[in-house]
Amino acid sequence: MSSEELKVAELVKRSSGRVIAFTGAGISAEVGIPTFRGRDGLWERYDPEELATPRAFRRNPELVWRWYAWRMSLIREARPSPAHELLARWESEGMLMGVVTQNIDGLHREAGSINLVELHGSIWRMRCTSCDLKLDLGFGRIPEEIPPVCSCGSIMRPDVVWFHEPLPSDAWSRAEELMGKAEVVLVIGTSGLVMPAASLPLMALGRGAILVEINPEETNLSRFARFRIRKGASEALQGVNRYLGGIS
Ligand SMILES: [Zn+2]
């Protein structure tokens, strides 16, 4: 076990609940959620940037929905990792204020996180392209009819943020509010490259928060972090958790 983990455990304890986790693809990669680049032959000739755009959807909603249904079929095979579960447990024990995630896979909610901001939406929710009605599908449930149709007669789309789209303003303001209250931000499994999401930890830093980076690799955010744990998310959080029990 590393002494970084002990220092982070002490920091979390000292911050009496004013701790936020900011997570990215790395926390889900370890439970086998594939990244964008599909390994399935069917999709190899498609560039995700050609599928995850408003224009692609206007051109061929059925194709885009088939791609999402395929991704949903992969994601539903996964279970939350020990890292997802520990974040949910720390929240229920009052040590963590909430989670801000860039992931759309629904695993934080599945693990039991409650105060959760899904910056890029959720693959398990869809919304109407005309009346804006939102429908929660629930983890693991793929629409039977593709493309799904709203009760108003219009086509539904995945409620996720596509390339060339802004982040939903309600999610963004909730994330900003959380970051504004944080004394500590645990930056977990994110490269810090996807803007504007990556500016959130820096926003917290600017207001005096301490950044902790949990990532096996060096990232764009590393130099801003006071503590760095160079391990995968689950191994690192389990390490911190072992120390938490021993600190009063
Ligand atoms: Zn509608």
Tab-separated table of C-alpha atoms and ligand atoms in Angstrom:
chain	number	residue	atom	x	y	z
A	1	MET	CA	0.000	0.000	0.000
A	2	SER	CA	1.248	3.444	-0.743
A	3	SER	CA	1.537	6.325	1.663
A	4	GLU	CA	-0.285	8.449	-0.936
A	5	GLU	CA	-3.366	6.389	-0.153
A	6	LEU	CA	-2.961	7.127	3.567
A	7	LYS	CA	-2.587	10.857	2.879
A	8	VAL	CA	-5.687	10.851	0.676
A	9	ALA	CA	-7.643	8.956	3.350
A	10	GLU	CA	-6.627	11.586	5.926
A	11	LEU	CA	-7.595	14.355	3.534
A	12	VAL	CA	-11.019	12.805	2.886
A	13	LYS	CA	-11.622	12.425	6.644
A	14	ARG	CA	-10.530	15.988	7.373
A	15	SER	CA	-12.806	17.455	4.710
A	16	SER	CA	-15.943	16.295	6.524
A	17	GLY	CA	-17.973	15.465	3.472
A	18	ARG	CA	-16.865	18.283	1.176
A	19	VAL	CA	-15.419	15.819	-1.295
A	20	ILE	CA	-16.495	15.351	-4.917
A	21	ALA	CA	-15.519	12.598	-7.315
A	22	PHE	CA	-15.040	13.593	-10.943
A	23	THR	CA	-14.931	10.471	-13.094
A	24	GLY	CA	-14.227	9.495	-16.675
A	25	ALA	CA	-13.857	6.466	-18.904
A	26	GLY	CA	-11.048	4.932	-16.805
A	27	ILE	CA	-13.415	3.984	-13.971
A	28	SER	CA	-15.544	1.952	-16.390
A	29	ALA	CA	-12.745	0.540	-18.545
A	30	GLU	CA	-11.798	-1.879	-15.791
A	31	VAL	CA	-15.220	-3.551	-15.890
A	32	GLY	CA	-14.964	-4.045	-19.612
A	33	ILE	CA	-16.960	-1.129	-21.001
A	34	PRO	CA	-15.484	-0.712	-24.438
A	35	THR	CA	-14.310	2.711	-25.399
A	36	PHE	CA	-15.741	4.380	-28.464
A	37	ARG	CA	-13.666	2.459	-30.965
A	38	GLY	CA	-15.760	-0.608	-31.692
A	39	ARG	CA	-14.119	-3.985	-32.078
A	40	ASP	CA	-17.235	-5.469	-33.654
A	41	GLY	CA	-16.676	-5.956	-37.364
A	42	LEU	CA	-20.087	-4.569	-38.193
A	43	TRP	CA	-19.120	-1.133	-36.916
A	44	GLU	CA	-15.464	-1.046	-37.871
A	45	ARG	CA	-16.074	0.968	-40.982
A	46	TYR	CA	-18.011	3.618	-39.077
A	47	ASP	CA	-16.257	6.448	-37.361
A	48	PRO	CA	-17.966	7.258	-34.018
A	49	GLU	CA	-17.670	10.903	-34.941
A	50	GLU	CA	-19.838	10.068	-37.941
A	51	LEU	CA	-22.478	8.373	-35.782
A	52	ALA	CA	-22.605	10.419	-32.589
A	53	THR	CA	-23.644	13.696	-34.184
A	54	PRO	CA	-26.961	15.487	-34.693
A	55	ARG	CA	-26.331	15.444	-38.437
A	56	ALA	CA	-25.848	11.655	-38.564
A	57	PHE	CA	-29.090	11.244	-36.644
A	58	ARG	CA	-31.013	13.507	-38.989
A	59	ARG	CA	-29.598	11.616	-41.957
A	60	ASN	CA	-30.228	8.114	-40.642
A	61	PRO	CA	-31.851	7.757	-37.202
A	62	GLU	CA	-32.190	4.002	-37.580
A	63	LEU	CA	-28.456	3.520	-38.183
A	64	VAL	CA	-27.551	5.664	-35.170
A	65	TRP	CA	-30.065	3.808	-33.000
A	66	ARG	CA	-28.689	0.414	-34.129
A	67	TRP	CA	-25.238	1.553	-33.067
A	68	TYR	CA	-26.555	2.700	-29.669
A	69	ALA	CA	-28.502	-0.551	-29.218
A	70	TRP	CA	-25.272	-2.447	-29.879
A	71	ARG	CA	-23.382	-0.336	-27.345
A	72	MET	CA	-26.203	-0.839	-24.821
A	73	SER	CA	-25.960	-4.606	-25.339
A	74	LEU	CA	-22.258	-4.451	-24.388
A	75	ILE	CA	-22.708	-2.115	-21.429
A	76	ARG	CA	-25.469	-4.164	-19.843
A	77	GLU	CA	-23.073	-7.089	-19.498
A	78	ALA	CA	-20.986	-5.007	-17.093
A	79	ARG	CA	-21.490	-4.573	-13.366
A	80	PRO	CA	-20.307	-1.614	-11.284
A	81	SER	CA	-16.669	-1.938	-10.234
A	82	PRO	CA	-15.444	-1.801	-6.625
A	83	ALA	CA	-14.591	1.850	-7.391
A	84	HIS	CA	-18.199	2.661	-8.388
A	85	GLU	CA	-19.410	0.853	-5.272
A	86	LEU	CA	-17.014	2.559	-2.873
A	87	LEU	CA	-18.013	6.015	-4.141
A	88	ALA	CA	-21.678	5.143	-3.540
A	89	ARG	CA	-20.834	3.834	-0.063
A	90	TRP	CA	-18.781	6.895	0.889
A	91	GLU	CA	-21.709	9.059	-0.186
A	92	SER	CA	-24.155	7.093	1.972
A	93	GLU	CA	-21.718	7.420	4.900
A	94	GLY	CA	-21.502	11.194	4.471
A	95	MET	CA	-17.861	11.299	3.362
A	96	LEU	CA	-18.603	12.223	-0.251
A	97	MET	CA	-20.939	14.959	-1.487
A	98	GLY	CA	-21.516	13.485	-4.895
A	99	VAL	CA	-20.189	12.308	-8.211
A	100	VAL	CA	-19.799	14.279	-11.432
A	101	THR	CA	-19.218	11.884	-14.318
A	102	GLN	CA	-18.473	12.168	-18.000
A	103	ASN	CA	-19.632	8.577	-18.524
A	104	ILE	CA	-22.994	7.715	-20.043
A	105	ASP	CA	-22.989	4.035	-19.036
A	106	GLY	CA	-25.204	4.377	-15.951
A	107	LEU	CA	-22.848	2.397	-13.690
A	108	HIS	CA	-22.642	5.065	-10.947
A	109	ARG	CA	-26.431	5.049	-10.606
A	110	GLU	CA	-26.437	1.261	-10.751
A	111	ALA	CA	-23.905	1.214	-7.891
A	112	GLY	CA	-26.197	3.426	-5.796
A	113	SER	CA	-24.762	6.934	-6.189
A	114	ILE	CA	-27.568	9.414	-5.530
A	115	ASN	CA	-26.160	12.922	-5.841
A	116	LEU	CA	-24.953	12.276	-9.357
A	117	VAL	CA	-24.401	14.577	-12.298
A	118	GLU	CA	-24.152	12.820	-15.653
A	119	LEU	CA	-22.571	15.618	-17.700
A	120	HIS	CA	-22.907	13.811	-21.012
A	121	GLY	CA	-26.314	12.266	-20.348
A	122	SER	CA	-27.206	8.599	-20.016
A	123	ILE	CA	-27.424	5.862	-22.599
A	124	TRP	CA	-30.348	4.471	-20.569
A	125	ARG	CA	-32.530	7.518	-21.161
A	126	MET	CA	-34.045	8.875	-24.360
A	127	ARG	CA	-35.774	12.084	-25.244
A	128	CYS	CA	-38.211	13.213	-27.899
A	129	THR	CA	-36.823	15.221	-30.792
A	130	SER	CA	-39.908	17.484	-30.822
A	131	CYS	CA	-41.678	17.678	-27.469
A	132	ASP	CA	-38.531	17.074	-25.323
A	133	LEU	CA	-40.252	14.345	-23.270
A	134	LYS	CA	-37.634	12.251	-21.454
A	135	LEU	CA	-38.033	8.540	-20.837
A	136	ASP	CA	-35.924	6.490	-18.443
A	137	LEU	CA	-35.375	3.050	-19.880
A	138	GLY	CA	-33.639	1.630	-16.815
A	139	PHE	CA	-30.231	-0.033	-16.805
A	140	GLY	CA	-30.022	-2.886	-19.302
A	141	ARG	CA	-33.248	-2.160	-21.182
A	142	ILE	CA	-32.879	-1.645	-24.919
A	143	PRO	CA	-35.829	-0.152	-26.853
A	144	GLU	CA	-37.686	-2.848	-28.765
A	145	GLU	CA	-38.755	-0.607	-31.588
A	146	ILE	CA	-35.961	1.154	-33.480
A	147	PRO	CA	-36.088	4.058	-33.867
A	148	PRO	CA	-38.347	4.512	-30.812
A	149	VAL	CA	-41.336	6.806	-31.312
A	150	CYS	CA	-42.744	9.245	-28.734
A	151	SER	CA	-46.454	9.349	-27.845
A	152	CYS	CA	-46.534	12.660	-29.806
A	153	GLY	CA	-45.525	10.757	-32.955
A	154	SER	CA	-41.939	12.044	-33.291
A	155	ILE	CA	-38.740	10.032	-33.129
A	156	MET	CA	-36.912	9.701	-29.807
A	157	ARG	CA	-33.132	10.064	-29.587
A	158	PRO	CA	-30.606	8.856	-27.017
A	159	ASP	CA	-30.387	11.461	-24.224
A	160	VAL	CA	-26.643	11.807	-24.551
A	161	VAL	CA	-24.425	14.663	-25.648
A	162	TRP	CA	-23.158	14.252	-29.187
A	163	PHE	CA	-20.202	15.798	-30.939
A	164	HIS	CA	-20.932	19.427	-31.822
A	165	GLU	CA	-23.541	19.701	-29.053
A	166	PRO	CA	-23.292	21.780	-25.884
A	167	LEU	CA	-23.600	20.138	-22.463
A	168	PRO	CA	-27.105	20.307	-20.949
A	169	SER	CA	-27.254	23.524	-18.932
A	170	ASP	CA	-29.003	21.953	-15.917
A	171	ALA	CA	-26.289	19.290	-15.548
A	172	TRP	CA	-23.595	21.906	-16.003
A	173	SER	CA	-24.980	24.221	-13.332
A	174	ARG	CA	-25.399	21.359	-10.851
A	175	ALA	CA	-21.799	20.319	-11.526
A	176	GLU	CA	-20.578	23.886	-11.037
A	177	GLU	CA	-22.485	24.154	-7.789
A	178	LEU	CA	-20.926	20.938	-6.457
A	179	MET	CA	-17.452	21.973	-7.556
A	180	GLY	CA	-17.963	25.316	-5.841
A	181	LYS	CA	-18.572	23.557	-2.506
A	182	ALA	CA	-15.771	21.016	-2.797
A	183	GLU	CA	-12.673	21.118	-0.620
A	184	VAL	CA	-11.321	18.020	-2.313
A	185	VAL	CA	-11.899	16.720	-5.839
A	186	LEU	CA	-10.957	13.128	-6.594
A	187	VAL	CA	-10.221	13.110	-10.330
A	188	ILE	CA	-10.619	9.473	-11.326
A	189	GLY	CA	-9.868	7.829	-14.648
A	190	THR	CA	-10.102	10.883	-16.845
A	191	SER	CA	-7.546	12.259	-19.225
A	192	GLY	CA	-8.643	15.841	-18.737
A	193	LEU	CA	-8.896	16.327	-22.467
A	194	VAL	CA	-12.631	16.541	-23.112
A	195	MET	CA	-13.718	20.148	-22.793
A	196	PRO	CA	-15.622	21.790	-21.269
A	197	ALA	CA	-15.984	18.959	-18.717
A	198	ALA	CA	-12.272	18.975	-17.887
A	199	SER	CA	-12.464	22.596	-16.793
A	200	LEU	CA	-14.596	21.624	-13.759
A	201	PRO	CA	-11.757	20.322	-11.542
A	202	LEU	CA	-9.733	23.407	-12.461
A	203	MET	CA	-12.658	25.567	-11.479
A	204	ALA	CA	-12.651	23.878	-8.048
A	205	LEU	CA	-8.872	24.307	-7.846
A	206	GLY	CA	-9.288	28.015	-8.536
A	207	ARG	CA	-11.620	28.238	-5.549
A	208	GLY	CA	-9.085	26.596	-3.266
A	209	ALA	CA	-9.969	22.914	-3.549
A	210	ILE	CA	-7.282	20.235	-3.440
A	211	LEU	CA	-7.119	17.911	-6.442
A	212	VAL	CA	-6.279	14.239	-6.069
A	213	GLU	CA	-5.549	12.370	-9.257
A	214	ILE	CA	-6.274	8.651	-9.476
A	215	ASN	CA	-5.016	7.374	-12.784
A	216	PRO	CA	-2.436	4.788	-13.830
A	217	GLU	CA	-1.069	7.332	-16.266
A	218	GLU	CA	0.058	10.914	-16.235
A	219	THR	CA	-2.585	13.276	-17.675
A	220	ASN	CA	-3.124	16.929	-18.503
A	221	LEU	CA	-4.465	17.439	-14.984
A	222	SER	CA	-1.546	15.729	-13.180
A	223	ARG	CA	0.452	18.871	-12.586
A	224	PHE	CA	-2.491	20.484	-10.805
A	225	ALA	CA	-2.957	17.582	-8.382
A	226	ARG	CA	-1.500	17.722	-4.865
A	227	PHE	CA	-1.679	13.925	-4.576
A	228	ARG	CA	-1.422	11.346	-7.334
A	229	ILE	CA	-2.192	7.656	-7.024
A	230	ARG	CA	-0.823	5.875	-10.074
A	231	LYS	CA	-3.175	2.891	-9.975
A	232	GLY	CA	-6.468	1.802	-11.467
A	233	ALA	CA	-9.589	3.263	-9.844
A	234	SER	CA	-10.681	0.202	-7.872
A	235	GLU	CA	-7.256	-0.671	-6.514
A	236	ALA	CA	-6.638	2.937	-5.483
A	237	LEU	CA	-10.014	3.497	-3.815
A	238	GLN	CA	-9.822	0.151	-2.008
A	239	GLY	CA	-6.422	1.255	-0.719
A	240	VAL	CA	-7.829	4.574	0.520
A	241	ASN	CA	-10.819	2.790	2.010
A	242	ARG	CA	-8.641	0.456	4.088
A	243	TYR	CA	-7.057	3.495	5.751
A	244	LEU	CA	-10.363	5.330	6.228
A	245	GLY	CA	-11.519	2.776	8.788
A	246	GLY	CA	-8.433	3.389	10.927
A	247	ILE	CA	-8.686	7.192	11.076
A	248	SER	CA	-10.877	8.744	13.707
B	1	ZN	ZN	-42.739	13.816	-28.232
